[in-house]
XYZ file of C-alpha atoms in Angstrom:
785
model
C 109.210 103.271 70.317
C 112.650 102.051 71.376
C 113.291 100.808 74.886
C 115.105 103.942 76.060
C 112.365 106.249 74.813
C 109.677 104.009 76.264
C 111.391 104.057 79.654
C 111.699 107.852 79.536
C 107.995 108.217 78.724
C 107.113 105.954 81.619
C 109.502 107.819 83.910
C 109.448 111.429 82.668
C 111.133 112.753 85.772
C 114.170 110.727 84.758
C 114.308 111.942 81.175
C 117.741 113.557 80.883
C 119.363 115.618 78.168
C 120.904 113.471 75.476
C 124.416 114.307 76.599
C 123.895 112.792 80.039
C 124.525 109.060 80.430
C 121.300 107.225 81.285
C 122.966 104.785 83.659
C 124.317 105.547 87.081
C 128.067 105.196 87.021
C 128.073 104.766 90.778
C 125.410 102.056 90.787
C 126.402 100.085 87.699
C 128.764 97.671 89.422
C 126.778 97.152 92.631
C 124.743 94.160 91.527
C 127.836 92.171 90.639
C 130.036 93.437 93.457
C 129.256 90.700 95.990
C 130.113 88.028 93.404
C 133.429 89.677 92.597
C 134.218 89.881 96.279
C 133.585 86.162 96.697
C 135.861 85.423 93.767
C 138.699 87.756 94.658
C 138.338 88.168 98.392
C 138.194 91.962 98.125
C 135.738 94.724 97.183
C 135.499 95.711 93.519
C 135.348 99.430 92.855
C 133.797 101.224 89.927
C 135.990 101.829 86.889
C 137.071 105.433 87.069
C 135.908 106.353 83.573
C 132.358 105.063 84.247
C 131.807 107.446 87.156
C 133.051 110.646 85.661
C 129.720 112.001 84.275
C 127.899 112.806 87.498
C 129.479 115.864 89.062
C 129.692 118.148 86.075
C 125.920 118.481 86.295
C 126.111 119.421 89.976
C 127.504 122.801 88.970
C 124.133 123.759 87.399
C 122.028 122.181 90.111
C 120.755 119.116 88.236
C 119.959 116.096 90.347
C 120.339 113.021 88.185
C 117.884 110.182 88.415
C 120.175 107.199 88.460
C 119.453 104.019 86.562
C 120.723 100.634 87.556
C 122.550 98.110 85.496
C 122.153 94.646 86.842
C 124.485 91.812 86.296
C 124.127 88.253 85.159
C 124.546 85.558 87.830
C 122.120 81.238 87.923
C 116.227 79.864 86.051
C 115.732 80.792 89.359
C 118.264 83.500 90.005
C 119.931 83.381 86.576
C 116.749 84.411 84.775
C 116.070 87.094 87.351
C 119.571 88.428 86.889
C 119.146 88.413 83.116
C 115.989 90.514 83.374
C 117.629 92.939 85.758
C 120.621 93.199 83.447
C 118.211 94.405 80.737
C 116.734 96.999 83.068
C 113.476 95.031 83.416
C 113.381 95.453 87.172
C 109.611 95.453 87.566
C 109.347 91.939 86.117
C 111.646 90.554 88.789
C 109.783 91.929 91.794
C 107.006 89.325 91.954
C 109.195 86.203 91.654
C 111.565 87.630 94.254
C 108.656 88.600 96.523
C 107.359 85.016 96.360
C 110.718 83.738 97.523
C 110.771 86.211 100.380
C 107.150 85.485 101.321
C 107.968 81.793 101.325
C 110.473 82.510 104.074
C 113.698 82.923 102.159
C 116.278 84.898 104.098
C 119.032 84.342 101.573
C 120.888 87.660 101.548
C 121.466 87.319 97.804
C 117.706 87.085 97.219
C 117.064 90.003 99.556
C 119.719 92.070 97.777
C 118.123 91.423 94.379
C 114.649 92.122 95.764
C 115.712 95.378 97.388
C 117.555 96.447 94.244
C 114.450 95.829 92.103
C 112.242 97.802 94.463
C 114.751 100.621 94.604
C 115.098 100.804 90.828
C 111.304 101.025 90.373
C 110.983 103.932 92.794
C 109.764 101.984 95.827
C 112.583 103.214 98.046
C 110.749 102.783 101.330
C 109.807 99.164 100.523
C 113.399 98.476 99.488
C 114.686 99.561 102.868
C 113.842 96.365 104.790
C 115.239 93.731 102.375
C 118.427 95.716 101.820
C 118.949 96.211 105.548
C 118.386 92.499 106.106
C 120.875 91.651 103.358
C 123.375 94.048 104.925
C 123.270 92.041 108.178
C 125.331 89.382 106.424
C 128.958 90.568 106.492
C 129.492 89.142 103.038
C 126.694 91.280 101.585
C 127.091 94.363 103.765
C 128.850 96.540 101.195
C 126.663 95.879 98.110
C 123.436 96.104 100.144
C 124.500 99.268 101.942
C 125.629 100.826 98.691
C 122.161 100.112 97.340
C 120.625 101.802 100.376
C 122.916 104.781 99.832
C 121.985 104.931 96.171
C 118.276 104.937 97.058
C 118.773 107.758 99.553
C 120.903 109.722 97.062
C 118.373 109.225 94.279
C 115.495 110.586 96.398
C 117.464 113.605 97.585
C 118.028 112.292 101.119
C 121.719 113.101 101.093
C 122.160 113.052 104.855
C 120.948 109.452 104.978
C 123.173 108.576 102.021
C 126.148 110.018 103.908
C 125.288 107.863 106.909
C 125.170 104.671 104.828
C 128.344 105.529 102.939
C 130.145 106.155 106.210
C 129.389 102.559 107.175
C 130.803 101.296 103.883
C 133.965 103.355 104.258
C 134.495 102.082 107.787
C 134.677 98.583 106.300
C 136.621 99.602 103.222
C 138.297 103.055 103.418
C 139.411 102.794 99.789
C 135.981 102.077 98.312
C 136.162 104.482 95.377
C 132.466 104.630 94.468
C 131.532 105.231 98.135
C 134.023 108.088 98.340
C 132.681 109.581 95.121
C 129.049 109.364 96.154
C 129.743 110.736 99.630
C 131.627 113.672 98.138
C 128.626 114.438 95.920
C 126.190 113.996 98.798
C 128.141 116.352 101.018
C 128.171 118.932 98.240
C 124.425 118.601 97.745
C 123.767 119.310 101.431
C 125.706 122.604 101.066
C 126.825 122.170 104.662
C 130.013 120.114 104.499
C 132.303 121.446 101.813
C 135.334 120.448 103.861
C 134.208 116.819 104.034
C 133.350 116.851 100.339
C 136.834 118.173 99.567
C 138.512 115.492 101.685
C 136.501 112.721 99.983
C 137.210 114.113 96.514
C 140.932 114.405 97.186
C 141.082 110.887 98.601
C 139.262 109.598 95.519
C 141.753 111.438 93.323
C 144.599 109.760 95.173
C 143.065 106.392 94.291
C 142.164 107.422 90.730
C 144.229 110.511 89.774
C 142.484 111.173 86.468
C 138.877 111.038 87.719
C 137.336 114.100 86.068
C 134.185 114.075 88.176
C 136.170 114.234 91.395
C 138.311 117.009 89.994
C 135.137 119.005 89.434
C 133.873 118.003 92.908
C 137.089 119.397 94.323
C 136.560 122.693 92.484
C 132.982 123.047 93.750
C 134.133 122.294 97.306
C 136.941 124.847 97.083
C 134.495 127.471 95.843
C 132.143 126.589 98.707
C 135.009 127.086 101.156
C 135.843 130.449 99.507
C 139.317 129.182 98.592
C 139.136 131.044 95.308
C 142.808 130.992 94.358
C 142.995 127.206 94.726
C 139.782 126.837 92.731
C 141.240 129.065 90.033
C 144.363 126.893 89.849
C 142.202 123.789 89.570
C 140.172 125.363 86.767
C 143.375 126.302 84.958
C 144.546 122.699 85.286
C 141.204 121.593 83.885
C 141.654 123.977 81.015
C 145.132 122.683 80.239
C 143.904 119.102 80.326
C 140.971 119.997 78.092
C 143.270 121.598 75.522
C 145.544 118.549 75.575
C 142.502 116.336 75.305
C 141.335 118.228 72.219
C 144.548 117.192 70.486
C 143.885 113.507 71.124
C 140.842 113.321 68.870
C 137.383 114.677 68.497
C 135.248 111.523 68.680
C 133.625 111.034 72.092
C 133.976 107.277 71.812
C 137.721 107.571 71.345
C 137.986 109.888 74.335
C 136.024 107.491 76.507
C 138.031 104.473 75.481
C 141.319 106.212 76.098
C 140.154 107.308 79.530
C 140.542 110.999 78.679
C 138.388 113.836 79.931
C 134.632 113.629 79.342
C 132.709 116.288 77.465
C 131.083 117.570 80.657
C 134.452 118.174 82.272
C 135.679 119.967 79.166
C 132.587 122.178 79.303
C 133.244 122.886 82.978
C 136.773 124.008 82.121
C 135.479 126.277 79.358
C 132.801 127.875 81.532
C 135.193 128.137 84.466
C 137.627 130.229 82.427
C 134.792 132.534 81.358
C 133.502 132.968 84.914
C 136.935 133.768 86.282
C 137.377 136.432 83.591
C 134.041 137.855 84.687
C 135.103 137.904 88.343
C 138.421 139.517 87.424
C 136.537 142.499 86.009
C 137.224 141.658 82.357
C 133.688 141.631 80.868
C 134.732 141.659 77.226
C 137.066 138.702 77.716
C 134.313 136.926 79.634
C 131.844 137.631 76.805
C 134.297 136.228 74.274
C 134.804 133.096 76.349
C 131.104 132.541 77.067
C 130.375 132.923 73.350
C 133.059 130.385 72.554
C 131.593 127.914 75.059
C 128.050 128.279 73.698
C 129.260 127.995 70.090
C 131.475 124.991 70.746
C 128.995 123.123 72.957
C 125.507 124.188 71.747
C 123.879 121.051 73.171
C 125.602 121.099 76.571
C 123.454 122.406 79.406
C 126.173 124.087 81.449
C 127.589 126.007 78.497
C 124.156 127.134 77.332
C 122.717 128.134 80.691
C 125.781 130.004 81.941
C 126.298 131.855 78.660
C 122.617 132.807 78.510
C 122.701 134.065 82.083
C 125.808 136.161 81.432
C 124.322 137.879 78.385
C 120.922 138.293 80.062
C 122.619 140.170 82.899
C 124.166 142.457 80.267
C 120.740 143.087 78.770
C 121.662 141.413 75.453
C 118.291 139.707 75.025
C 118.715 138.960 71.300
C 121.914 137.106 72.091
C 120.177 135.068 74.794
C 117.461 134.122 72.317
C 120.060 133.088 69.762
C 121.845 130.855 72.291
C 118.655 129.062 73.307
C 117.425 128.763 69.737
C 120.710 127.169 68.650
C 120.612 124.832 71.635
C 117.039 123.815 70.834
C 117.916 123.196 67.186
C 120.970 121.147 68.210
C 119.035 118.990 70.668
C 115.240 119.296 70.268
C 114.813 116.174 72.383
C 116.463 117.936 75.312
C 113.645 118.894 77.693
C 115.597 121.688 79.331
C 116.304 123.466 76.046
C 112.803 122.856 74.743
C 111.174 124.278 77.867
C 113.639 127.192 77.947
C 112.846 128.018 74.331
C 109.121 127.871 74.966
C 109.460 129.964 78.094
C 111.426 132.629 76.213
C 108.674 132.900 73.612
C 106.063 133.086 76.360
C 107.877 135.813 78.298
C 108.404 137.843 75.130
C 104.652 137.887 74.531
C 104.337 135.015 72.054
C 102.413 132.316 73.975
C 101.083 130.712 70.811
C 104.634 130.106 69.578
C 105.521 128.627 72.951
C 102.512 126.338 72.814
C 103.373 125.245 69.279
C 106.911 124.237 70.324
C 105.570 122.085 73.154
C 102.732 120.586 71.099
C 105.140 119.615 68.308
C 107.396 117.920 70.851
C 104.422 116.041 72.290
C 103.348 114.930 68.808
C 106.904 113.742 68.148
C 106.765 111.581 71.256
C 109.694 113.227 73.007
C 110.000 112.109 76.634
C 108.218 114.385 79.051
C 106.799 116.637 76.312
C 103.177 116.060 77.324
C 104.046 116.921 80.895
C 105.834 120.092 79.781
C 102.785 121.046 77.718
C 100.537 120.417 80.715
C 102.693 122.647 82.888
C 102.595 125.431 80.298
C 98.811 125.207 80.023
C 98.491 125.334 83.804
C 100.645 128.491 83.864
C 98.364 130.015 81.242
C 95.329 129.307 83.420
C 94.001 126.668 81.025
C 93.520 124.164 83.832
C 91.071 121.862 82.043
C 93.399 121.435 79.055
C 96.351 121.018 81.418
C 94.605 118.238 83.316
C 93.691 116.549 80.016
C 97.356 116.642 78.971
C 98.438 115.141 82.293
C 95.831 112.420 81.895
C 97.150 111.605 78.404
C 100.660 111.357 79.824
C 99.382 109.072 82.569
C 97.656 106.843 79.988
C 101.020 106.511 78.222
C 102.591 105.308 81.456
C 103.996 108.545 82.868
C 105.099 108.144 86.458
C 107.751 109.346 88.830
C 108.125 112.062 91.422
C 107.895 115.157 89.201
C 104.811 113.854 87.439
C 103.126 112.983 90.728
C 103.811 116.364 92.297
C 102.907 118.550 89.323
C 99.745 116.637 88.364
C 98.757 116.113 91.990
C 99.157 119.798 92.854
C 97.019 120.852 89.897
C 94.286 118.396 90.855
C 94.365 119.622 94.460
C 94.198 123.264 93.363
C 91.041 122.477 91.373
C 89.424 120.489 94.184
C 89.790 117.081 92.519
C 91.081 115.396 95.643
C 90.054 111.817 94.913
C 91.917 111.728 91.602
C 94.981 113.265 93.261
C 94.901 110.473 95.830
C 94.476 107.854 93.119
C 97.637 108.883 91.260
C 99.482 109.009 94.564
C 98.610 105.333 94.984
C 100.049 104.428 91.598
C 103.234 106.381 91.078
C 106.205 108.005 92.729
C 108.294 107.296 95.830
C 106.601 106.968 99.213
C 107.859 110.365 100.373
C 106.072 112.090 97.491
C 102.927 110.034 98.012
C 102.827 111.096 101.651
C 103.210 114.716 100.541
C 100.250 114.537 98.139
C 98.102 112.782 100.748
C 99.052 115.440 103.268
C 98.176 118.238 100.838
C 94.757 116.686 100.270
C 94.158 116.345 104.010
C 95.212 119.987 104.495
C 92.830 121.137 101.756
C 90.044 119.128 103.384
C 90.762 120.771 106.766
C 91.823 117.425 108.256
C 94.704 119.032 110.063
C 95.695 116.288 112.498
C 95.769 113.802 109.629
C 97.729 116.229 107.441
C 100.354 116.773 110.135
C 100.737 113.034 110.627
C 101.173 112.470 106.881
C 103.654 115.308 106.472
C 105.595 114.111 109.512
C 105.968 110.675 107.949
C 106.804 112.252 104.616
C 109.651 114.419 105.874
C 111.250 111.386 107.508
C 111.590 109.999 103.986
C 112.239 113.389 102.355
C 114.004 115.542 104.952
C 115.831 117.787 102.478
C 112.737 119.212 100.795
C 111.919 122.792 101.781
C 108.379 122.690 100.378
C 107.521 119.585 102.387
C 108.838 121.308 105.511
C 106.764 124.402 104.723
C 103.532 122.434 104.469
C 104.393 120.521 107.623
C 104.674 123.889 109.377
C 101.294 124.974 107.992
C 99.675 121.792 109.310
C 101.326 122.335 112.696
C 99.923 125.874 112.770
C 96.444 124.562 112.057
C 96.525 122.172 115.012
C 97.928 124.884 117.263
C 101.442 123.495 117.615
C 103.195 126.824 117.044
C 106.577 125.646 118.335
C 106.598 122.783 115.838
C 105.625 125.223 113.089
C 108.541 127.503 113.958
C 110.986 124.602 113.819
C 109.683 123.390 110.450
C 109.849 126.889 108.942
C 113.445 127.107 110.156
C 114.169 123.706 108.604
C 112.758 124.944 105.299
C 115.113 127.939 105.399
C 118.118 125.807 106.334
C 117.427 123.704 103.263
C 116.590 126.574 100.922
C 117.547 130.107 101.961
C 115.294 131.472 99.207
C 112.126 129.787 100.518
C 110.268 133.113 100.524
C 106.903 131.822 101.751
C 108.478 130.157 104.775
C 110.599 133.226 105.537
C 107.648 135.634 105.379
C 105.378 133.350 107.383
C 107.967 132.827 110.106
C 108.792 136.528 110.174
C 105.134 137.425 110.670
C 104.823 134.785 113.373
C 107.699 136.315 115.323
C 106.220 139.792 114.910
C 102.855 138.554 116.170
C 104.415 137.090 119.297
C 106.278 140.335 119.978
C 109.755 139.233 118.943
C 110.850 141.691 116.224
C 114.522 140.846 116.680
C 113.842 137.245 115.623
C 111.678 138.482 112.760
C 114.488 140.669 111.436
C 116.997 137.843 111.708
C 114.744 135.544 109.693
C 113.858 138.087 107.028
C 117.537 138.916 106.561
C 118.592 135.277 106.560
C 121.552 134.727 104.273
C 122.295 131.674 102.229
C 125.607 130.567 100.762
C 126.275 134.016 99.312
C 126.569 137.284 101.188
C 123.791 139.133 99.382
C 120.761 140.252 101.346
C 117.770 138.159 100.396
C 114.823 140.374 99.510
C 112.567 139.294 96.693
C 109.092 140.859 97.091
C 107.157 143.432 99.048
C 105.820 140.872 101.530
C 109.389 140.385 102.711
C 110.056 144.105 102.643
C 106.926 144.718 104.700
C 107.955 142.256 107.402
C 111.419 143.787 107.574
C 110.058 147.324 107.782
C 107.594 146.385 110.505
C 110.388 144.696 112.441
C 112.579 147.773 112.076
C 109.755 149.919 113.402
C 109.144 147.583 116.334
C 112.845 147.791 117.205
C 112.799 151.585 116.940
C 115.502 151.499 114.258
C 113.689 153.275 111.424
C 116.150 156.170 111.454
C 118.943 153.852 110.268
C 117.363 151.980 107.355
C 119.888 149.920 105.346
C 120.787 151.747 102.110
C 119.769 148.833 99.882
C 116.377 148.766 101.595
C 115.885 152.516 101.106
C 116.577 152.126 97.399
C 113.812 149.536 97.148
C 111.102 151.648 98.823
C 111.744 155.089 97.339
C 109.301 154.475 94.498
C 106.160 156.617 94.968
C 104.009 153.537 94.375
C 105.366 151.730 97.441
C 106.438 154.602 99.685
C 103.066 154.961 101.421
C 102.851 151.237 102.223
C 106.481 151.224 103.368
C 105.823 154.052 105.843
C 102.675 152.225 107.003
C 104.681 149.044 107.651
C 107.204 150.938 109.774
C 104.316 152.597 111.597
C 102.690 149.260 112.459
C 105.913 148.115 114.039
C 106.598 151.420 115.755
C 103.191 151.290 117.423
C 104.491 148.328 119.433
C 107.636 150.238 120.411
C 106.538 153.831 121.009
C 102.752 153.699 120.917
C 100.376 155.868 118.900
C 102.237 159.093 119.603
C 105.300 157.658 117.897
C 103.225 156.649 114.873
C 101.751 160.133 114.516
C 105.199 161.738 114.754
C 106.627 159.297 112.188
C 103.923 159.779 109.563
C 103.610 163.538 109.984
C 107.393 163.901 109.673
C 107.900 161.389 106.839
C 109.841 162.672 103.867
C 108.064 162.852 100.480
C 104.728 161.631 101.904
C 101.654 163.398 100.508
C 98.677 162.081 102.481
C 96.185 163.372 99.904
C 97.284 161.035 97.084
C 95.869 157.500 96.743
C 99.264 155.745 96.988
C 99.620 157.123 100.527
C 96.352 155.520 101.621
C 98.010 152.811 103.794
C 100.000 155.450 105.726
C 96.914 157.657 106.087
C 94.985 154.736 107.558
C 97.681 154.122 110.191
C 97.695 157.836 111.056
C 93.898 157.878 111.445
C 93.991 154.775 113.670
C 96.555 156.340 115.992
C 94.798 159.725 116.155
C 91.550 157.919 117.014
C 93.291 155.876 119.727
C 94.573 159.132 121.229
C 91.081 160.655 121.173
C 91.999 163.194 118.476
C 88.898 162.356 116.424
C 88.381 165.729 114.736
C 91.977 165.765 113.519
C 91.644 162.243 112.143
C 88.432 163.179 110.288
C 90.014 166.332 108.889
C 93.039 164.429 107.569
C 90.841 161.849 105.862
C 88.427 164.459 104.484
C 91.304 166.350 102.831
C 92.313 163.191 100.968
C 88.720 162.475 99.890
C 88.185 166.016 98.624
C 91.309 165.678 96.498
C 90.168 162.268 95.173
C 86.363 162.069 95.447
C 86.083 158.882 93.396
C 88.630 156.824 95.367
C 86.967 154.056 97.408
C 89.998 153.433 99.651
C 90.293 157.042 100.814
C 86.518 157.308 101.230
C 86.573 154.195 103.439
C 89.309 155.742 105.639
C 87.082 158.778 106.207
C 84.192 156.474 107.065
C 86.412 154.630 109.583
C 87.362 157.932 111.230
C 83.705 158.895 111.534
C 82.806 155.504 112.973
C 85.608 155.658 115.553
C 84.341 159.037 116.702
C 80.897 157.543 117.369
C 79.134 159.446 114.557
C 77.196 156.440 113.306
C 74.862 158.239 110.925
C 77.705 160.122 109.236
C 79.783 156.921 109.093
C 76.865 155.020 107.546
C 76.512 157.695 104.873
C 80.267 157.599 104.203
C 80.304 153.823 103.843
C 77.320 154.196 101.517
C 79.464 156.434 99.293
C 82.181 153.757 99.320
C 79.690 151.185 98.039
C 78.357 153.659 95.488
C 81.868 153.836 94.038
C 82.335 150.040 94.201
C 79.396 147.911 95.282
C 81.625 145.001 96.330
C 84.350 147.009 98.080
C 85.232 144.951 101.186
C 85.851 147.924 103.503
C 82.411 149.302 102.661
C 80.648 146.022 103.445
C 82.654 145.520 106.635
C 81.875 149.059 107.760
C 78.132 148.647 107.221
C 78.260 145.366 109.154
C 80.039 147.017 112.084
C 77.466 149.770 112.166
C 74.690 147.160 112.198
C 76.345 145.412 115.152
C 76.779 148.748 116.929
C 73.008 149.152 116.575
C 72.495 145.558 117.782
C 71.190 144.391 114.411
C 73.094 141.083 113.984
C 70.854 139.786 111.173
C 71.573 142.907 109.104
C 75.298 142.504 109.794
C 75.209 138.932 108.492
C 73.506 140.113 105.283
C 76.181 142.744 104.642
C 78.912 140.159 105.207
C 77.461 137.489 102.927
C 79.404 138.604 99.800
C 82.659 138.302 101.790
C 82.087 134.734 103.005
C 85.323 132.758 102.858
C 87.425 135.677 101.625
C 87.983 137.900 104.661
C 89.199 137.102 108.160
C 87.649 140.300 109.501
C 84.318 139.359 107.927
C 84.482 135.973 109.617
C 85.192 137.620 112.992
C 82.190 139.921 112.598
C 79.975 137.031 111.515
C 81.090 135.125 114.607
C 80.099 138.092 116.772
C 76.721 138.311 115.049
C 76.036 134.587 115.451
C 77.048 134.769 119.106
C 74.550 137.568 119.742
C 71.876 135.425 118.120
C 72.802 132.456 120.305
C 73.974 130.430 117.305
C 77.193 129.374 119.011
C 78.092 126.444 116.729
C 77.965 128.719 113.676
C 80.030 131.313 115.544
C 82.648 128.670 116.263
C 82.826 127.698 112.583
C 83.512 131.332 111.669
C 86.259 131.731 114.272
C 87.841 128.463 113.169
C 87.990 129.880 109.632
C 89.695 133.025 110.920
C 92.273 131.075 112.886
C 92.944 128.756 109.964
C 93.779 131.744 107.785
C 95.695 133.564 110.530
C 96.819 131.319 113.400
C 98.660 134.304 114.901
C 95.477 136.322 115.477
C 95.482 136.677 119.255
C 92.180 138.591 119.414
C 90.359 135.806 117.574
C 91.989 133.180 119.789
C 90.712 135.093 122.837
C 87.236 135.307 121.286
C 87.374 131.552 120.686
C 88.295 130.938 124.331
C 85.340 133.045 125.474
C 83.030 131.297 123.010
C 84.179 127.854 124.170
C 83.471 128.897 127.754
C 79.918 129.819 126.667
C 79.615 126.424 124.970
C 80.683 124.668 128.209
C 83.824 123.247 126.616
C 86.501 121.566 128.724
C 88.932 123.685 130.704
C 91.746 122.116 128.690
C 90.228 123.415 125.455
C 89.638 126.884 126.899
C 93.159 127.041 128.321
C 94.656 126.071 124.971
C 92.956 129.012 123.252
C 93.847 131.366 126.081
C 97.503 130.338 125.815
C 97.518 131.121 122.100
C 95.779 134.458 122.703
C 98.403 135.464 125.278
C 101.256 134.320 123.027
C 100.028 136.665 120.320
C 99.329 139.668 122.488
C 95.631 139.377 123.419
C 95.349 139.341 127.218
C 91.973 138.747 128.882
C 90.707 141.731 130.846
C 91.955 141.619 134.413
C 95.213 139.860 133.436
C 97.370 142.832 132.571
C 95.706 143.633 129.280
C 92.519 144.779 127.721
C 89.908 142.862 125.869
C 89.449 143.877 122.229
C 87.827 147.271 122.008
C 84.154 147.302 121.090
C 82.601 149.497 118.441
C 81.202 152.728 119.952
C 77.462 153.196 120.135
């Protein structure tokens, strides 16, 4: 195995397509920069042609893992420099550490030590020596550039911007700092103007820098300055055509300083996309085809062409593009995975598996990890874990490996092994994330929040890390912190659906539908409304109902809920919200007047249930029973409709009839949750807590309502510690459940807990709408005798 392949196997997260340079053009000159400065009395900037590969990949969202290239300098330091020049960074850490441990504060030693730590993924350990080296004015720029590189490489672009600002204060014409800051500002998606200014300044210093030309285009598009972006693309195109005439060999183009392949691809794709936006689909198709044919191994050309033809429904053409790309570059992980995924989605999982297994047998970088991910998707968790373990035995490491393997181990309850790989591989931010996930899974919520808090300091731009931090904050009862972290997740990634739904439900639970609607309609960089699944639709509909705005539903929302299969649940969601705004009378009027709603068909079950609840609350028991009975008579074998009838009978106080109805539910489906819950409630109504516990046993750990009823049963039996465990489980699953928080407060009072503890639960109960009796609200209603 050659050195490059061996390094890629050991660091699969850094394995890049063959067309991407494996060395960071920004970092390459850093190690020698302080020596050059001593010799010449000025900073040395990166050669323009060595930095031009980075930005073209930004257009398709790839974040490159940068590799260093050290520089020779004197056995002591000369041998260390020689090893670092060969990319053997790990071998230099121990001799440098011994020097530092012996008390050396030589900034040159600290710079080399920090660089070695940074290059081996130990970014947090590299921070101190590089900061110390930067205290010396002579070493400030190379050390700070190393700090910026480490931040950039781990996705902490805000921190990179801060470091680069310091460099540019010292040297406003530092080309590599301008280039990296332009990229960092683009990656944040918040400062297109600053990115444009940096790119244009870099172009003034190096007019032919292709990567900064593409940075300028991306910034102009981000600022919606479409005409200027179009002109820049046209200029790219003209330069690409002229460049074609200079010669076809990449080496010749590089030596002459002409445009790189990635920039040429960007020009090609840019022309196609502008034709598409101009409403010329056939011209766009011709141009996308030309790009894919001319550059079959270039990611941007392949992905954009495939997306264009997929949107047109030309699936065979998409397959042909990916197949040609895979044949042109089988070592390219992106194409290989795309090809396998296409076969999987088209119903040929065995073909997909064969592609990935052949790549693993061939020793392609990352192939074992790709195979493991595929097996995990297929539900073959044992085989997936075995594949990850094989990759680990071959030296696989890095952030992606840690997260994917660690998550699978956590999902299967293998916490100790997840922690062990977190100790061995990946940056500190990712290690903290895995440790936090394990603590969360083990219900160690304070510990999880502490770990996630430390992790997001190192990894602030990761939406998933923010989401799990919010979950941990919920579990410890810090709802305000949870809200802020969910908002952070959405600022980072507007399509973070889990965070958006969770935060929307939180705002609904605390009686703030306006905030819920704002969150659920949160827009990212584009102007399209973000709506991906019915969970999001449900939150939006409930918010609309709570605001009393259901008569003016947005047209795009109406088009999503007109399907008969979702119409009943959509009406039910509006009804749940409307109950907060207009009470039960409003719900009854809404459902009885709803267009196209047949309450006797199974798909309308959710709306029927809301109608029955409101009729019962208004004391119209006979009407509720009649409505439910009509649905059951039309569908005698439907467990859901039968359970709604049983609920109506129970609410009316007809226990014997309700018991018989719930019995019919269980006759249809012996494990139907509503049937078991109903029988348990009847047992509690008859003061038979032991019987209630028996009915609830099959639902242990799977139902919040079951846990609430078990808590009530244990309380009646005087088994208060067991009751507390059940309520804790409820509040872990649903921290916004005010009724359960109130029950917990009352239970803690019975257990003689501290007033502080009781007050904390009471505060949560009030926040989520459950007021103790005598304080302007009612306690939860009891089941009738």
